[in-house]
Coordinates of C-alpha atoms in Angstrom, one line a residue:
Chain A
X640 CA 21.7 -39.7 -12.9
X641 CA 22.9 -36.9 -10.7
X642 CA 21.0 -36.6 -7.5
X643 CA 23.8 -34.7 -5.8
X644 CA 21.4 -33.0 -3.5
X645 CA 21.3 -35.1 -0.4
X646 CA 19.6 -33.3 2.5
X647 CA 20.5 -36.2 4.7
X648 CA 24.2 -35.3 4.4
X649 CA 24.9 -32.0 6.3
X650 CA 28.6 -32.5 5.7
X651 CA 27.9 -31.2 2.1
X652 CA 27.3 -27.6 3.4
X653 CA 28.1 -25.1 0.7
X654 CA 29.3 -21.6 1.6
X655 CA 27.0 -18.9 0.4
X656 CA 28.4 -17.1 -2.6
X657 CA 29.3 -13.5 -2.5
X658 CA 29.5 -11.3 -5.5
X659 CA 32.2 -9.2 -3.9
X660 CA 33.5 -8.0 -0.5
X661 CA 32.3 -4.8 1.1
X662 CA 34.3 -1.8 0.0
X663 CA 36.6 -0.4 2.7
X664 CA 37.9 3.2 3.2
X665 CA 39.9 4.4 0.3
X666 CA 42.7 5.7 2.5
X667 CA 42.9 9.0 0.7
X668 CA 39.9 10.9 2.0
X669 CA 37.2 10.8 4.6
X670 CA 34.6 9.8 2.1
X671 CA 31.1 11.1 1.6
X672 CA 31.4 11.2 -2.1
X673 CA 29.9 14.4 -3.5
X674 CA 29.1 12.6 -6.7
X675 CA 26.8 10.0 -5.1
X676 CA 23.1 10.3 -5.8
X677 CA 22.3 10.8 -2.1
X678 CA 24.8 13.7 -1.7
X679 CA 23.5 15.4 -4.9
X680 CA 19.9 15.2 -3.7
X681 CA 20.3 16.0 0.0
X682 CA 23.2 18.2 0.4
X683 CA 22.9 22.0 0.4
X684 CA 24.3 23.5 -2.8
X685 CA 25.8 26.7 -1.3
X686 CA 29.5 25.7 -1.0
X687 CA 29.3 22.4 -2.8
X688 CA 31.9 22.0 -5.5
X689 CA 29.8 19.3 -7.1
X690 CA 26.5 21.2 -6.8
X691 CA 24.2 21.9 -9.7
X692 CA 25.2 25.5 -10.2
X693 CA 26.1 26.7 -13.7
X694 CA 29.4 25.7 -15.2
X695 CA 31.0 29.1 -15.2
X696 CA 30.5 29.8 -11.5
X697 CA 31.6 26.3 -10.7
X698 CA 34.7 26.7 -12.7
X699 CA 35.5 30.0 -11.0
X700 CA 34.9 28.6 -7.6
X701 CA 37.1 25.6 -8.2
X702 CA 39.9 27.9 -9.5
X703 CA 39.5 30.0 -6.4
X704 CA 39.8 26.9 -4.2
X705 CA 42.8 25.7 -6.1
X706 CA 44.6 29.0 -5.7
X707 CA 43.8 29.2 -2.0
X708 CA 44.9 25.6 -1.5
X709 CA 48.2 26.1 -3.3
X710 CA 48.9 29.3 -1.3
X711 CA 48.3 27.4 1.9
X712 CA 50.6 24.6 1.0
X713 CA 53.3 27.1 0.0
X714 CA 52.8 28.8 3.3
X715 CA 53.5 25.5 5.0
X716 CA 56.8 25.2 3.1
X717 CA 57.7 28.7 4.1
X718 CA 57.2 27.8 7.7
X719 CA 59.8 25.1 7.8
X720 CA 62.6 25.9 10.2
X721 CA 61.1 29.1 11.4
X722 CA 59.8 29.9 14.8
X723 CA 56.0 29.7 14.9
X724 CA 53.8 31.2 17.7
X725 CA 50.7 29.0 18.3
X726 CA 47.6 30.3 20.0
X727 CA 45.7 27.2 21.3
X728 CA 42.7 26.4 23.3
X729 CA 42.6 26.9 27.1
X730 CA 44.7 30.1 26.7
X731 CA 47.8 28.2 25.8
X732 CA 50.4 30.1 23.8
X733 CA 53.5 28.2 22.7
X734 CA 56.2 28.6 20.1
X735 CA 58.4 26.1 18.3
X736 CA 60.3 25.4 15.1
X737 CA 58.1 24.0 12.5
X738 CA 59.3 20.8 10.8
X739 CA 56.4 19.3 8.9
X740 CA 52.7 18.7 8.6
X741 CA 51.0 15.4 7.9
X742 CA 49.0 15.0 4.7
X743 CA 45.6 15.8 6.1
X744 CA 46.9 18.7 8.2
X745 CA 45.8 16.9 11.3
X746 CA 49.2 17.1 13.1
X747 CA 52.2 19.4 13.0
X748 CA 55.6 18.1 13.8
X749 CA 57.6 20.7 15.7
X750 CA 60.9 20.9 17.5
X751 CA 62.1 22.9 20.5
X752 CA 58.5 23.5 21.7
X753 CA 58.6 26.2 24.3
X754 CA 55.9 25.6 26.9
X755 CA 55.4 26.9 30.5
X756 CA 56.6 23.5 31.7
X757 CA 59.8 23.5 29.7
X758 CA 61.2 22.8 26.3
X759 CA 60.2 19.7 24.4
X760 CA 62.9 18.7 21.9
X761 CA 60.4 17.1 19.5
X762 CA 56.6 17.2 19.7
X763 CA 53.5 16.7 17.7
X764 CA 50.8 19.3 17.9
X765 CA 47.3 18.3 17.1
X766 CA 45.9 20.8 14.6
X767 CA 42.4 20.7 16.0
X768 CA 43.8 22.1 19.2
X769 CA 45.3 25.1 17.4
X770 CA 43.2 28.3 17.0
X771 CA 45.8 30.3 15.1
X772 CA 49.5 30.6 14.4
X773 CA 51.8 33.3 13.2
X774 CA 55.3 33.5 12.0
X775 CA 57.6 36.0 10.4
X776 CA 59.1 35.6 7.0
Chain B
X642 CA 41.3 -1.6 -0.8
X643 CA 39.1 -2.4 -3.7
X644 CA 39.2 -5.9 -4.9
X645 CA 40.6 -6.3 -8.4
X646 CA 38.1 -6.3 -11.2
X647 CA 39.4 -9.4 -12.8
X648 CA 37.1 -12.4 -12.0
X649 CA 38.7 -14.9 -9.8
X650 CA 36.9 -17.8 -11.5
X651 CA 36.3 -18.2 -15.2
X652 CA 33.0 -16.6 -16.1
X653 CA 30.5 -19.0 -17.7
X654 CA 29.4 -18.5 -21.3
X655 CA 26.1 -16.8 -21.6
X656 CA 23.1 -18.8 -20.6
X657 CA 24.8 -22.1 -20.4
X658 CA 22.7 -24.6 -18.5
X659 CA 25.7 -26.1 -16.7
X660 CA 28.3 -23.5 -15.8
X661 CA 31.6 -25.2 -15.0
X662 CA 31.5 -24.7 -11.2
X663 CA 27.9 -25.2 -10.4
X664 CA 26.4 -28.4 -9.3
X665 CA 24.3 -30.3 -11.8
X666 CA 20.8 -30.0 -10.5
X667 CA 18.0 -32.2 -11.8
X668 CA 15.4 -30.0 -13.5
X669 CA 12.8 -30.3 -10.8
X670 CA 15.2 -28.9 -8.2
X671 CA 16.2 -25.7 -10.0
X672 CA 14.5 -23.4 -7.5
X673 CA 15.6 -19.8 -7.0
X674 CA 15.9 -17.9 -3.7
X675 CA 15.2 -19.1 -0.3
X676 CA 13.8 -22.4 -1.4
X677 CA 17.0 -23.4 -3.1
X678 CA 18.9 -22.4 0.0
X679 CA 16.8 -24.7 2.0
X680 CA 17.3 -27.5 -0.5
X681 CA 21.1 -27.3 -0.3
X682 CA 22.6 -27.1 3.2
X683 CA 24.2 -23.6 3.0
X684 CA 26.9 -22.3 5.3
X685 CA 26.8 -18.7 6.4
X686 CA 29.3 -16.5 4.7
X687 CA 29.7 -13.4 6.9
X688 CA 30.9 -10.2 5.2
X689 CA 33.7 -8.5 7.0
X690 CA 33.9 -4.7 7.0
X691 CA 37.4 -3.5 7.7
X692 CA 38.6 0.0 8.3
X693 CA 38.6 0.5 12.0
X694 CA 41.9 0.0 13.8
X695 CA 40.6 -0.5 17.3
X696 CA 37.6 -2.3 18.9
X697 CA 34.1 -1.5 17.6
X698 CA 32.0 -0.8 20.6
X699 CA 28.6 0.3 19.2
X700 CA 26.7 0.3 16.0
X701 CA 23.3 1.5 14.9
X702 CA 21.2 1.3 11.8
X703 CA 19.0 4.0 10.3
X704 CA 15.5 3.4 9.1
X705 CA 15.0 2.4 5.4
X706 CA 15.4 5.6 3.3
X707 CA 15.0 6.1 -0.4
X708 CA 18.7 5.5 -0.7
X709 CA 18.6 2.2 1.3
X710 CA 19.5 2.0 4.9
X711 CA 22.8 2.9 6.7
X712 CA 24.9 1.7 9.5
X713 CA 27.2 3.8 11.8
X714 CA 29.9 2.2 13.9
X715 CA 31.5 3.6 17.0
X716 CA 35.1 2.7 17.5
X717 CA 37.8 3.2 20.1
X718 CA 40.0 4.8 17.5
X719 CA 37.8 7.9 17.7
X720 CA 36.8 7.7 14.0
X721 CA 33.2 6.5 13.6
X722 CA 32.3 5.3 10.2
X723 CA 29.1 5.4 8.1
X724 CA 28.4 2.4 5.8
X725 CA 25.7 1.4 3.4
X726 CA 23.6 -1.0 5.5
X727 CA 22.9 -3.8 3.1
X728 CA 26.4 -4.1 1.6
X729 CA 28.7 -2.8 4.3
X730 CA 30.4 -0.5 1.8
X731 CA 32.2 2.3 3.5
X732 CA 30.7 5.7 2.8
X733 CA 32.7 8.0 5.0
X734 CA 34.4 8.6 8.3
X735 CA 33.4 11.3 10.8
X736 CA 36.7 13.0 11.8
X737 CA 36.9 15.3 14.8
X738 CA 36.7 13.4 18.1
X739 CA 39.8 13.3 20.2
X740 CA 39.0 10.2 22.1
X741 CA 37.4 6.8 21.9
X742 CA 33.9 7.0 20.5
X743 CA 31.6 4.9 22.8
X744 CA 28.2 5.5 21.2
X745 CA 26.9 6.3 17.8
X746 CA 23.5 6.7 16.3
X747 CA 21.7 7.9 13.2
X748 CA 18.5 9.7 12.8
X749 CA 15.7 8.0 11.0
X750 CA 16.5 9.1 7.5
X751 CA 20.3 9.0 8.0
X752 CA 20.7 12.7 7.3
X753 CA 22.2 13.2 10.8
X754 CA 24.5 11.2 13.0
X755 CA 25.4 11.7 16.6
X756 CA 28.4 10.3 18.5
X757 CA 29.4 10.0 22.2
X758 CA 33.0 10.0 23.1
X759 CA 35.7 9.8 25.8
X760 CA 36.8 13.3 25.0
X761 CA 33.8 14.5 27.1
X762 CA 31.8 15.6 24.1
X763 CA 28.9 14.4 22.1
X764 CA 28.9 15.6 18.5
X765 CA 26.1 15.9 15.9
X766 CA 27.2 15.4 12.3
X767 CA 25.7 15.9 8.8
X768 CA 25.6 12.3 7.7
X769 CA 25.5 13.3 4.0
X770 CA 28.5 15.5 3.8
X771 CA 30.4 14.2 6.9
X772 CA 30.7 17.7 8.4
X773 CA 30.6 18.2 12.1
X774 CA 27.6 20.3 12.9
X775 CA 27.5 20.7 16.7
X776 CA 29.8 19.8 19.6
X777 CA 28.1 19.4 23.0
X778 CA 30.6 19.7 25.9
X779 CA 30.0 17.4 28.9
X780 CA 31.7 17.0 32.2
X781 CA 32.8 13.4 31.8
X782 CA 32.9 10.6 29.2
X783 CA 29.7 10.4 27.2
X784 CA 28.5 6.9 26.5
X785 CA 25.1 7.1 24.8
X786 CA 23.3 9.4 22.3
X787 CA 19.8 9.1 20.8
X788 CA 17.8 11.3 18.5
X789 CA 14.0 11.8 18.9
X790 CA 11.9 10.7 15.9
X791 CA 11.8 14.2 14.5
X792 CA 15.6 14.6 15.0
X793 CA 15.0 17.8 17.0
X794 CA 16.3 16.7 20.3
X795 CA 19.3 14.7 21.4
X796 CA 19.4 12.6 24.6
X797 CA 22.9 12.0 26.0
X798 CA 24.1 10.0 29.0
X799 CA 27.5 9.1 30.4
X800 CA 29.8 8.8 33.3
X801 CA 28.7 12.0 35.0
X802 CA 25.4 10.1 35.8
X803 CA 23.2 12.8 34.2
X804 CA 20.8 12.5 31.4
X805 CA 20.8 15.6 29.1
X806 CA 18.3 16.7 26.5
X807 CA 19.6 19.1 23.9
X808 CA 17.4 21.1 21.7
X809 CA 19.3 20.9 18.4
X810 CA 17.7 24.0 17.0
X811 CA 19.3 25.9 19.9
X812 CA 22.6 24.1 20.5
X813 CA 24.1 26.9 22.6
X814 CA 21.2 26.8 25.1
X815 CA 21.7 24.8 28.2
X816 CA 20.3 21.3 28.0
X817 CA 17.6 20.0 30.3
X818 CA 19.3 17.8 32.9
X819 CA 17.8 14.8 34.6
X820 CA 19.6 13.4 37.6
X821 CA 19.0 10.3 39.7
X822 CA 21.4 7.7 38.5
X823 CA 23.9 6.7 41.1
X824 CA 26.4 5.2 38.7
X825 CA 27.6 6.0 35.2
X826 CA 24.8 5.8 32.5
X827 CA 25.6 3.1 29.9
X828 CA 22.6 3.7 27.6
X829 CA 19.8 6.2 27.3
X830 CA 17.0 5.9 24.8
X831 CA 13.8 7.7 23.9
X832 CA 10.6 5.6 24.2
X833 CA 6.8 5.8 23.9
X834 CA 7.0 8.3 21.0
X835 CA 9.7 10.3 22.7
X836 CA 7.4 10.9 25.7
X837 CA 9.6 8.8 28.0
X838 CA 13.2 8.0 28.5
X839 CA 14.7 4.6 29.3
X840 CA 18.2 4.6 30.9
X841 CA 20.5 1.9 32.2
X842 CA 23.4 2.1 34.6
X843 CA 25.4 -0.6 36.3
X844 CA 22.7 -1.6 38.6
X845 CA 19.4 -0.2 37.5
X846 CA 17.0 0.3 34.6
X847 CA 15.0 3.5 34.9
X848 CA 12.0 5.0 33.2
X849 CA 11.5 8.7 33.1
X850 CA 8.7 11.0 32.0
X851 CA 10.0 13.5 29.6
X852 CA 7.7 16.4 30.5
X853 CA 8.0 16.3 34.2
X854 CA 11.6 15.1 34.0
X855 CA 11.0 12.8 36.9
X856 CA 11.5 9.1 37.4
X857 CA 8.5 6.9 36.8
X858 CA 9.9 3.5 37.6
X859 CA 13.2 1.9 38.5
X860 CA 14.2 -1.7 38.8
X861 CA 17.4 -3.3 40.0
X862 CA 19.3 -5.6 37.7
X863 CA 21.2 -8.6 38.9
X864 CA 24.4 -7.7 37.2
X865 CA 25.9 -4.8 35.3
X866 CA 23.8 -4.0 32.1
X867 CA 25.9 -4.5 29.0
X868 CA 23.4 -3.4 26.4
X869 CA 19.9 -2.2 25.9
X870 CA 17.7 -2.0 22.8
X871 CA 14.2 -0.5 22.5
X872 CA 11.7 -2.0 20.1
X873 CA 8.8 0.4 19.6
X874 CA 6.4 -2.1 18.1
X875 CA 5.3 -4.0 21.2
X876 CA 7.1 -1.6 23.6
X877 CA 9.8 -4.2 24.3
X878 CA 13.2 -3.5 25.9
X879 CA 16.0 -6.0 25.2
X880 CA 18.5 -6.0 28.0
X881 CA 21.7 -8.0 28.5
X882 CA 23.6 -8.6 31.7
X883 CA 25.9 -11.4 32.6
X884 CA 24.8 -14.4 30.4
X885 CA 21.2 -13.3 30.4
X886 CA 19.2 -11.9 27.5
X887 CA 16.1 -10.4 29.1
X888 CA 13.0 -8.8 27.6
X889 CA 11.1 -6.2 29.6
X890 CA 8.1 -4.1 29.0
X891 CA 9.2 -0.6 28.0
X892 CA 6.2 0.8 29.8
X893 CA 6.3 -1.0 33.1
X894 CA 9.9 -2.4 33.1
X895 CA 8.4 -5.7 34.2
X896 CA 10.4 -8.7 32.8
X897 CA 8.5 -10.6 30.1
X898 CA 11.0 -13.4 29.7
X899 CA 14.7 -14.2 29.6
X900 CA 17.2 -16.7 28.1
X901 CA 20.6 -17.7 29.2
X902 CA 23.5 -17.9 26.7
X903 CA 26.5 -20.2 27.0
X904 CA 28.8 -17.3 27.8
X905 CA 28.7 -13.7 28.9
X906 CA 26.6 -11.7 26.5
X907 CA 27.5 -8.1 25.6
X908 CA 24.7 -7.3 23.2
X909 CA 21.5 -8.7 21.8
X910 CA 19.0 -7.6 19.2
X911 CA 15.4 -8.5 18.4
X912 CA 14.3 -9.2 14.8
X913 CA 11.7 -6.6 13.5
X914 CA 9.2 -9.4 13.1
X915 CA 10.0 -10.7 16.5
X916 CA 11.0 -14.2 15.2
X917 CA 14.6 -14.2 16.3
X918 CA 17.1 -12.8 18.7
X919 CA 20.8 -12.5 17.9
X920 CA 23.3 -12.1 20.6
X921 CA 27.1 -12.0 20.9
X922 CA 29.6 -11.8 23.8
X923 CA 32.8 -12.9 25.3
X924 CA 33.2 -16.3 23.6
X925 CA 33.5 -14.5 20.2
X926 CA 30.5 -16.3 18.9
X927 CA 27.2 -15.1 17.6
X928 CA 24.0 -16.9 18.6
X929 CA 20.6 -16.9 17.0
X930 CA 17.6 -17.9 19.0
X931 CA 14.0 -18.4 18.3
X932 CA 12.3 -15.5 20.2
X933 CA 9.2 -17.5 21.1
X934 CA 10.8 -20.7 22.2
X935 CA 14.2 -19.6 23.3
X936 CA 15.7 -22.5 21.2
X937 CA 19.2 -21.9 19.9
X938 CA 18.9 -22.0 16.1
X939 CA 22.4 -21.2 14.9
X940 CA 25.7 -20.1 16.2
X941 CA 28.7 -18.7 14.3
X942 CA 32.3 -18.4 15.0
X943 CA 34.2 -15.8 13.0
X944 CA 35.2 -12.9 15.1
X945 CA 38.7 -12.9 16.7
X946 CA 37.6 -11.1 19.8
X947 CA 34.6 -10.5 22.1
X948 CA 31.6 -9.2 20.3
X949 CA 30.5 -5.8 21.7
X950 CA 27.4 -5.0 19.7
X951 CA 24.9 -6.7 17.5
X952 CA 22.0 -5.2 15.7
X953 CA 19.4 -6.4 13.2
X954 CA 18.9 -4.3 10.1
X955 CA 15.6 -2.5 9.8
X956 CA 14.3 -5.0 7.2
X957 CA 15.5 -7.9 9.3
X958 CA 17.4 -9.5 6.4
X959 CA 20.8 -9.2 8.0
X960 CA 22.4 -8.4 11.3
X961 CA 25.7 -6.7 12.0
X962 CA 28.2 -7.4 14.8
X963 CA 31.0 -5.3 16.0
X964 CA 34.0 -6.8 17.9
X965 CA 37.1 -6.2 19.9
X966 CA 39.0 -7.4 16.8
X967 CA 38.2 -4.1 15.1
X968 CA 35.8 -5.5 12.4
X969 CA 32.2 -5.3 11.7
X970 CA 30.6 -8.4 10.2
X971 CA 27.3 -8.7 8.4
X972 CA 25.4 -12.0 8.7
X973 CA 22.4 -13.2 6.8
X974 CA 19.2 -13.9 8.7
X975 CA 18.2 -16.5 6.1
X976 CA 21.4 -18.2 5.0
X977 CA 21.7 -18.6 1.3
X978 CA 19.1 -16.0 0.3
X979 CA 20.1 -13.6 -2.5
X980 CA 20.3 -10.2 -0.7
X981 CA 22.9 -7.4 -0.8
X982 CA 26.2 -9.0 -1.7
X983 CA 25.1 -12.5 -1.0
X984 CA 24.0 -14.5 -3.9
X985 CA 22.1 -17.7 -4.1
X986 CA 23.8 -19.9 -6.6
X987 CA 21.4 -21.7 -9.0
X988 CA 22.5 -23.0 -12.5
X989 CA 20.6 -20.5 -14.6
X990 CA 21.9 -17.5 -12.8
X991 CA 25.4 -16.1 -13.5
X992 CA 27.5 -13.3 -12.1
X993 CA 26.0 -10.0 -12.9
X994 CA 22.4 -10.7 -11.9
X995 CA 21.7 -9.2 -8.5
X996 CA 18.3 -8.9 -6.8
X997 CA 18.4 -5.4 -5.5
X998 CA 17.9 -5.2 -1.8
X999 CA 16.6 -1.7 -1.8
X1000 CA 14.3 0.6 -3.6
X1001 CA 16.0 1.6 -6.9
X1002 CA 17.7 5.0 -6.7
X1003 CA 15.6 7.8 -7.9
X1004 CA 16.8 9.0 -11.3
X1005 CA 18.9 6.0 -12.0
X1006 CA 18.0 4.1 -15.1
X1007 CA 17.9 0.3 -15.2
X1008 CA 21.0 0.3 -17.5
X1009 CA 23.0 2.2 -14.9
X1010 CA 22.0 -0.2 -12.3
X1011 CA 23.2 -3.1 -14.5
X1012 CA 26.5 -1.3 -15.0
X1013 CA 26.9 -1.1 -11.3
X1014 CA 26.2 -4.7 -10.7
X1015 CA 28.3 -6.0 -13.6
X1016 CA 31.3 -4.0 -12.5
X1017 CA 31.2 -5.9 -9.2
X1018 CA 30.5 -9.4 -10.4
X1019 CA 33.7 -10.9 -9.1
X1020 CA 33.0 -14.4 -7.8
X1021 CA 35.1 -14.4 -4.6
X1022 CA 33.9 -17.7 -3.4
X1023 CA 33.4 -20.2 -6.2
X1024 CA 30.3 -22.1 -6.3
X1025 CA 30.2 -25.8 -5.2
X1026 CA 32.6 -28.1 -6.9
X1027 CA 30.9 -30.5 -9.2
X1028 CA 29.6 -33.5 -7.3
X1029 CA 29.4 -36.8 -9.1
X1030 CA 26.3 -38.9 -8.7

């Protein structure tokens, strides 16, 4: 005897069920999963690490990338505490002591930044503003 | 953060007629889909897409592609995001802008994205890999970007009061420039099969001929235009200003009709089948109106800040809203219908069965699709508590 469906009682409104919540950013990368079907189908294969090239060349390419990445990260370690000369956009050339980089290499933390306007004790340089930098070992 | 995979409610045994948390329906009323939704009074459950850290000021859907449809959101944090349109799942973030992103758009098949930002640039992106393809320098804040149907040209407009047309096959070449606006351009759109341009600034709506680059028509608007949407089928322009949602002919700019909302409206969108309008604005609420009669059908609270943009999906099954509170929310057009992540609860169905909203992915077997759905069958909101007769 259950006629629990009473359209005359709007107070019985039931929230629509949801199977899960939308997935948010994973916090570790900018996304665009190279393993997704869309990426595999639409993306050019030339420099893709998940492309459908043969196994051996893929392996070699990945090893090359690993070696280059490791070298770069070690170069960042070598820079700590040294004076770095930065060439930046708008004909800006500055130098500073390098302290650290953030995990995505988007910002460099530097100290004693020498600029035409004076010396900044602590500063953050936006990496997208930097064209090149040099330092001596 | 991914929700944990453990179910939040005990999963019912296979094929039981009366799962513990579902209402007991008399046999005659076990109706699937929209009919069941109508039979039970259902309350809208919006899906909140988080990830942005500042207000969401613009959003756009792509057309329906073989991989579903997509949504791009422009945010003042400078990091526009691409999401799967029917679920709101984050796909990627376009990194590179150095200022607030005021406008974002996708080309028809969602292979390219374009963004307009306060760093005086518009950028074109590969929407599959997330890579930045082209940066187009402007002389002031860029507010609006729009691709032609063939994705070959990009229209931009912004605070420098100029419309610019870039040939994307020759990005270094100077763009064609159209002048005439006397205040900052808020929105610029291609219309009439890309033969004309519609643009809005603080005080006027203008129609331009693309070939001659001259103004065809201009009308004054009572108050500052807050949004503009072009609907090709029927050549309708949806414009909002003050509390008014107005519909104009895209060919003549004559007003067809208008509605007044209870509060200042920042954005409105017309359903693809022209049955409904959704609008949102300064009172944090979303309103749904019958397009033909202007009757207010539904209204929803949920956002914690003014709503800046609302858009219907290309299939009309949902609409997305972006707000000052930094979130995007997805709302069902037909509340209670099984679509995307929403699931109509009927006794025979259990977690794991999902009506696919989009064409099945090429090369994906049915079994793989089942695996995808079963992995996600967490019941976040439990079904109705049992009601005694």
